[in-house]
Amino acid sequence: MGSLTPGLVRDLLGRYNFRIKKGFGQNFLIDDNIIKKIVEVAGLKPTDTVVEIGPGLGSLTRRLSEKAGRVIAVEIDSTLLPILEETLSEYDNVTIIEADALKIDFNRLVGECSGPVERYKIVANLPYYITSPLIMHFLENSFNVGRIVIMVQEEVARRLAAMPGSKEYGVLTVAVNYYASVETAFRVPRTVFIPKPEVGSAVVCLDVRDGPPVSVLNRDNFFVLVRAAFQQRRKTLLNALGGVDKQLSREDWLGMLNEAGIDPSRRGETLDLGEFALLANIYTRRK
Ligand code: SAM
């Protein structure tokens, strides 16, 4: 079946008198080769259920529906629904849900639309204005998601794959790598969207782990330390940790850092996941 060519996209936008809403991060893909590459990264099988966030005009949705068993597409913009009805009319394995993806319990949604499935996939050209909260929503809620294939701004892709000590390395890097293995699949130029975004994009593949790659006694304590370490990046670790816990003195932290074998004059942003876990476990035992 056919793709939504740039001509067809312009025709649709004109016929429905559709006004593009920047506030919803609407940049529609018009290059079928890129769309096919995204679908390829998702590695879909006919038995797969896929959740798409923000189907827009339905160009990616159509290609997903050709490869997967079921596609559930969640779109916030109600004015896109009549367009989707037209572009997806021939595709009988697609369910469109009008909702805010940030508020969705994906396990429940998939259960209702697809019946019980062990693991499903998420594929999306993400609305940029909520990229990080959406990624964290997918990962933090113990949904049965196996693979997440998402188009994000290049800068976000660099943050997701950043190494300790680099300027892109931050809470998002640590959090996402805690839950998933991250791979940047390919870069995407600005020219393949209507309207053209201001910056380049990249497609990233997150394979959700069965458990974190480091042993963590208490997840909340781990993330408290991670957030504190990055809050004021220029501070030494010892100074950054000072405000974490009213019960603990500077000497207490010095002792814990020494026990972990971590130099207290290092900056928090240089710690890798293993070091954060080690320190967090010492803190948890101490609490
Ligand atoms: N998938 C389409 C494509 O690739 O051409 C559209 C991608 S566009 C970057 C992002 C889409 O997400 C838009 O259709 C937008 O209306 C929708 N969207 C924005 N915020 C959303 C939210 N909170 N929940 C669900 N969809 C949202």
Coordinates of C-alpha atoms and ligand atoms in Angstrom, one line a residue:
M1 CA 0.0 0.0 0.0
G2 CA 1.1 3.5 -0.7
S3 CA 3.0 6.0 1.4
L4 CA 1.9 9.5 2.3
T5 CA 4.0 11.5 -0.2
P6 CA 4.8 15.2 0.4
G7 CA 2.1 16.0 -2.2
L8 CA -0.5 13.9 -0.4
V9 CA 0.5 15.4 3.0
R10 CA 0.0 18.9 1.6
D11 CA -3.3 17.9 0.0
L12 CA -4.6 16.5 3.4
L13 CA -3.5 19.6 5.3
G14 CA -5.3 21.8 2.8
R15 CA -8.5 19.8 2.4
Y16 CA -9.0 19.5 6.2
N17 CA -7.8 23.1 6.6
F18 CA -5.5 21.8 9.3
R19 CA -3.4 24.2 11.3
I20 CA -0.1 22.8 12.5
K21 CA 0.2 23.1 16.3
K22 CA 3.7 23.8 17.3
G23 CA 2.6 23.5 20.9
F24 CA 2.0 19.8 20.3
G25 CA 5.4 19.4 18.7
Q26 CA 3.9 18.6 15.3
N27 CA 6.5 17.9 12.6
F28 CA 5.1 15.4 10.2
L29 CA 7.4 12.9 8.5
I30 CA 7.2 13.0 4.7
D31 CA 10.1 10.6 3.7
D32 CA 9.0 7.0 3.3
N33 CA 12.6 5.7 3.4
I34 CA 13.1 7.1 6.8
I35 CA 9.7 5.7 8.0
K36 CA 10.7 2.2 6.7
K37 CA 14.0 2.5 8.5
I38 CA 12.3 3.3 11.8
V39 CA 10.0 0.3 11.3
E40 CA 13.0 -1.9 10.5
V41 CA 14.8 -0.9 13.8
A42 CA 11.6 -2.0 15.7
G43 CA 12.1 -5.5 14.2
L44 CA 8.4 -6.1 14.1
K45 CA 6.8 -9.6 13.7
P46 CA 3.2 -10.3 12.8
T47 CA 2.5 -11.3 16.4
D48 CA 3.7 -8.0 17.8
T49 CA 1.6 -5.3 19.4
V50 CA 2.9 -1.8 18.9
V51 CA 1.9 1.4 20.7
E52 CA 2.6 4.5 18.7
I53 CA 2.6 7.9 20.4
G54 CA 1.3 10.8 18.2
P55 CA 0.3 9.2 14.9
G56 CA -0.1 12.7 13.4
L57 CA -1.3 12.1 9.8
G58 CA -0.7 8.4 10.0
S59 CA 2.3 7.9 7.8
L60 CA 4.4 5.9 10.3
T61 CA 1.2 4.2 11.6
R62 CA 0.5 2.8 8.1
R63 CA 3.9 1.2 7.8
L64 CA 3.7 -0.1 11.4
S65 CA 0.4 -1.7 10.6
E66 CA 1.8 -3.6 7.6
K67 CA 4.4 -5.3 9.8
A68 CA 2.8 -5.7 13.3
G69 CA -0.2 -7.7 14.4
R70 CA -1.8 -4.7 16.1
V71 CA -1.1 -1.0 16.4
I72 CA -2.6 1.2 19.1
A73 CA -2.0 4.9 18.3
V74 CA -2.4 7.5 21.0
E75 CA -3.0 11.0 19.7
I76 CA -3.8 14.1 21.8
D77 CA -5.0 16.4 19.0
S78 CA -8.6 15.7 18.3
T79 CA -8.5 17.7 15.0
L80 CA -6.3 15.0 13.6
L81 CA -8.8 12.2 14.1
P82 CA -10.9 12.8 10.9
I83 CA -7.6 12.8 8.9
L84 CA -6.5 9.6 10.5
E85 CA -9.9 8.0 9.7
E86 CA -9.1 8.7 6.0
T87 CA -5.5 7.7 5.9
L88 CA -6.0 4.6 7.9
S89 CA -9.3 3.5 6.4
E90 CA -7.7 0.4 4.8
Y91 CA -5.9 -0.7 7.9
D92 CA -8.0 -2.9 10.1
N93 CA -5.5 -3.7 12.8
V94 CA -5.1 -0.1 14.0
T95 CA -6.9 1.4 17.0
I96 CA -6.7 5.2 17.5
I97 CA -7.1 6.5 21.0
E98 CA -7.5 10.2 21.7
A99 CA -5.5 10.8 24.9
D100 CA -2.5 12.4 26.4
A101 CA 0.3 9.8 26.3
L102 CA 1.7 11.1 29.6
K103 CA -1.4 10.0 31.4
I104 CA -1.8 6.6 29.9
D105 CA -1.4 3.3 31.8
F106 CA 0.0 1.5 28.8
N107 CA -0.4 -2.0 30.2
R108 CA -4.1 -1.3 30.7
L109 CA -4.5 0.2 27.3
V110 CA -2.8 -2.7 25.5
G111 CA -4.8 -5.2 27.6
E112 CA -8.1 -3.5 26.6
C113 CA -7.2 -3.2 22.9
S114 CA -5.1 -6.2 22.2
G115 CA -5.9 -8.8 25.0
P116 CA -3.1 -10.1 27.2
V117 CA 0.3 -9.8 25.6
E118 CA 3.6 -10.5 27.3
R119 CA 5.6 -7.7 25.9
Y120 CA 4.8 -4.9 23.5
K121 CA 6.8 -2.3 21.6
I122 CA 6.6 1.5 21.5
V123 CA 7.5 3.3 18.3
A124 CA 7.1 7.0 17.9
N125 CA 8.3 10.2 16.3
L126 CA 8.1 11.9 19.7
P127 CA 6.6 15.3 20.3
Y128 CA 9.8 17.1 21.3
Y129 CA 8.2 19.3 24.0
I130 CA 7.7 16.3 26.3
T131 CA 10.4 13.9 25.1
S132 CA 12.2 13.3 28.5
P133 CA 9.0 13.0 30.6
L134 CA 7.5 10.6 28.1
I135 CA 10.7 8.4 28.0
M136 CA 10.6 8.3 31.8
H137 CA 6.9 7.6 31.8
F138 CA 7.6 4.5 29.6
L139 CA 10.5 3.3 31.8
E140 CA 9.6 4.1 35.4
N141 CA 6.2 2.6 35.5
S142 CA 7.1 -1.1 35.1
F143 CA 5.1 -1.4 31.9
N144 CA 5.6 -4.6 29.9
V145 CA 7.5 -2.8 27.2
G146 CA 10.2 -4.7 25.4
R147 CA 11.6 -2.2 22.9
I148 CA 11.2 1.5 22.5
V149 CA 12.1 3.0 19.1
I150 CA 11.9 6.8 19.2
M151 CA 12.8 9.8 17.1
V152 CA 14.2 12.5 19.3
Q153 CA 16.2 15.7 18.8
E154 CA 19.9 14.9 18.1
E155 CA 20.9 16.6 21.3
V156 CA 18.6 14.3 23.3
A157 CA 20.1 11.3 21.5
R158 CA 23.6 12.4 22.5
R159 CA 22.4 12.8 26.1
L160 CA 20.9 9.3 26.1
A161 CA 24.2 7.7 24.9
A162 CA 26.6 10.1 26.8
M163 CA 29.7 8.8 28.7
P164 CA 30.4 9.9 32.3
G165 CA 32.3 13.2 32.4
S166 CA 31.0 14.5 29.1
K167 CA 28.8 17.6 29.1
E168 CA 25.8 15.6 27.8
Y169 CA 26.0 13.1 30.7
G170 CA 23.2 13.8 33.2
V171 CA 20.2 12.5 35.1
L172 CA 18.5 11.4 31.9
T173 CA 21.5 9.4 30.8
V174 CA 21.8 7.6 34.1
A175 CA 18.0 7.0 34.5
V176 CA 17.5 5.7 30.9
N177 CA 20.6 3.4 31.1
Y178 CA 19.4 2.1 34.5
Y179 CA 16.2 0.8 32.8
A180 CA 17.4 0.1 29.2
S181 CA 20.3 -0.4 26.9
V182 CA 20.6 2.5 24.5
E183 CA 21.6 2.5 20.8
T184 CA 21.5 5.4 18.4
A185 CA 20.2 3.8 15.2
F186 CA 20.6 6.7 12.6
R187 CA 20.4 10.4 12.2
V188 CA 17.6 12.1 10.4
P189 CA 17.9 15.5 8.5
R190 CA 15.5 18.4 9.1
T191 CA 14.4 18.2 5.5
V192 CA 12.2 15.1 5.9
F193 CA 9.5 16.9 7.9
I194 CA 6.7 19.3 7.4
P195 CA 7.3 21.8 8.9
K196 CA 11.1 21.6 9.1
P197 CA 12.2 21.5 12.8
E198 CA 15.0 23.8 13.9
V199 CA 17.4 21.0 14.7
G200 CA 18.4 17.6 13.4
S201 CA 16.9 14.4 14.8
A202 CA 18.0 10.8 15.5
V203 CA 16.3 7.5 15.9
V204 CA 17.2 5.8 19.2
C205 CA 16.5 2.2 20.2
L206 CA 16.0 1.4 23.9
D207 CA 15.8 -2.3 24.8
V208 CA 14.2 -2.5 28.2
R209 CA 16.3 -4.6 30.7
D210 CA 14.8 -7.3 32.8
G211 CA 16.6 -5.7 35.8
P212 CA 19.1 -2.9 36.3
P213 CA 22.7 -3.5 35.2
V214 CA 23.9 -2.7 38.7
S215 CA 22.7 -4.0 42.0
V216 CA 20.7 -1.3 43.8
L217 CA 19.3 -1.9 47.3
N218 CA 16.9 1.0 47.2
R219 CA 15.9 2.7 43.9
D220 CA 14.7 5.9 45.5
N221 CA 17.9 6.4 47.4
F222 CA 19.9 5.7 44.2
F223 CA 18.0 8.4 42.3
V224 CA 18.2 10.9 45.2
L225 CA 22.0 10.7 45.0
V226 CA 22.0 10.9 41.2
R227 CA 19.8 14.0 41.2
A228 CA 21.9 15.7 43.9
A229 CA 25.1 14.9 42.0
F230 CA 23.9 16.6 38.9
Q231 CA 22.0 19.5 40.5
Q232 CA 25.0 21.7 40.7
R233 CA 27.4 20.3 38.3
R234 CA 30.3 22.5 39.2
K235 CA 30.3 21.3 42.9
T236 CA 32.5 18.6 44.2
L237 CA 30.7 15.4 45.1
L238 CA 31.2 16.1 48.8
N239 CA 29.6 19.5 48.5
A240 CA 26.8 18.3 46.3
L241 CA 25.8 15.5 48.7
G242 CA 25.9 17.8 51.7
G243 CA 22.2 18.8 51.4
V244 CA 20.8 15.3 50.7
D245 CA 20.0 14.2 54.2
K246 CA 19.6 16.4 57.3
Q247 CA 20.7 13.5 59.5
L248 CA 24.1 13.2 57.9
S249 CA 27.1 15.5 58.4
R250 CA 29.9 16.3 55.9
E251 CA 32.1 13.8 57.8
D252 CA 29.5 11.1 57.4
W253 CA 29.5 11.7 53.6
L254 CA 33.3 11.7 53.6
G255 CA 33.3 8.4 55.3
M256 CA 30.8 6.9 52.9
L257 CA 32.7 8.2 49.9
N258 CA 35.9 6.7 51.3
E259 CA 34.2 3.4 51.9
A260 CA 33.1 3.4 48.2
G261 CA 36.6 4.3 47.1
I262 CA 35.4 7.5 45.4
D263 CA 37.5 10.6 45.6
P264 CA 35.3 13.3 47.4
S265 CA 36.8 16.0 45.2
R266 CA 35.4 14.5 42.0
R267 CA 32.4 16.0 40.4
G268 CA 29.2 14.0 40.5
E269 CA 28.9 14.0 36.8
T270 CA 32.0 11.8 36.5
L271 CA 30.4 8.9 38.3
D272 CA 29.3 5.9 36.3
L273 CA 26.2 3.8 37.1
G274 CA 28.3 1.3 39.1
E275 CA 29.8 4.0 41.3
F276 CA 26.4 5.6 41.9
A277 CA 25.0 2.2 42.9
L278 CA 27.9 1.5 45.3
L279 CA 27.5 4.8 47.0
A280 CA 23.7 4.6 47.1
N281 CA 23.9 1.1 48.7
I282 CA 26.3 2.4 51.4
Y283 CA 23.9 5.3 52.0
T284 CA 20.9 2.9 52.2
R285 CA 22.6 0.6 54.7
R286 CA 23.6 3.6 56.8
K287 CA 20.1 5.2 56.8
Ligands
SAM1 N1 3.9 10.3 13.8 C1 3.7 11.5 13.0 C2 4.8 11.6 12.0 O1 5.9 11.0 12.2 O2 4.6 12.3 11.0 C3 3.6 12.8 13.9 C4 4.8 13.1 14.7 S1 4.8 14.7 15.5 C5 6.5 14.9 15.8 C6 4.2 14.4 17.2 C7 2.7 13.9 17.3 O3 2.4 13.7 18.7 C8 1.7 14.9 16.8 O4 0.7 14.3 16.1 C9 1.1 15.5 18.1 O5 -0.2 16.0 18.0 C10 1.2 14.3 19.0 N2 1.2 14.6 20.4 C11 1.8 15.7 21.0 N3 1.7 15.6 22.4 C12 1.1 14.4 22.7 C13 0.7 13.7 23.9 N4 0.9 14.3 25.0 N5 0.1 12.5 23.7 C14 -0.2 12.0 22.5 N6 0.2 12.6 21.4 C15 0.8 13.8 21.4

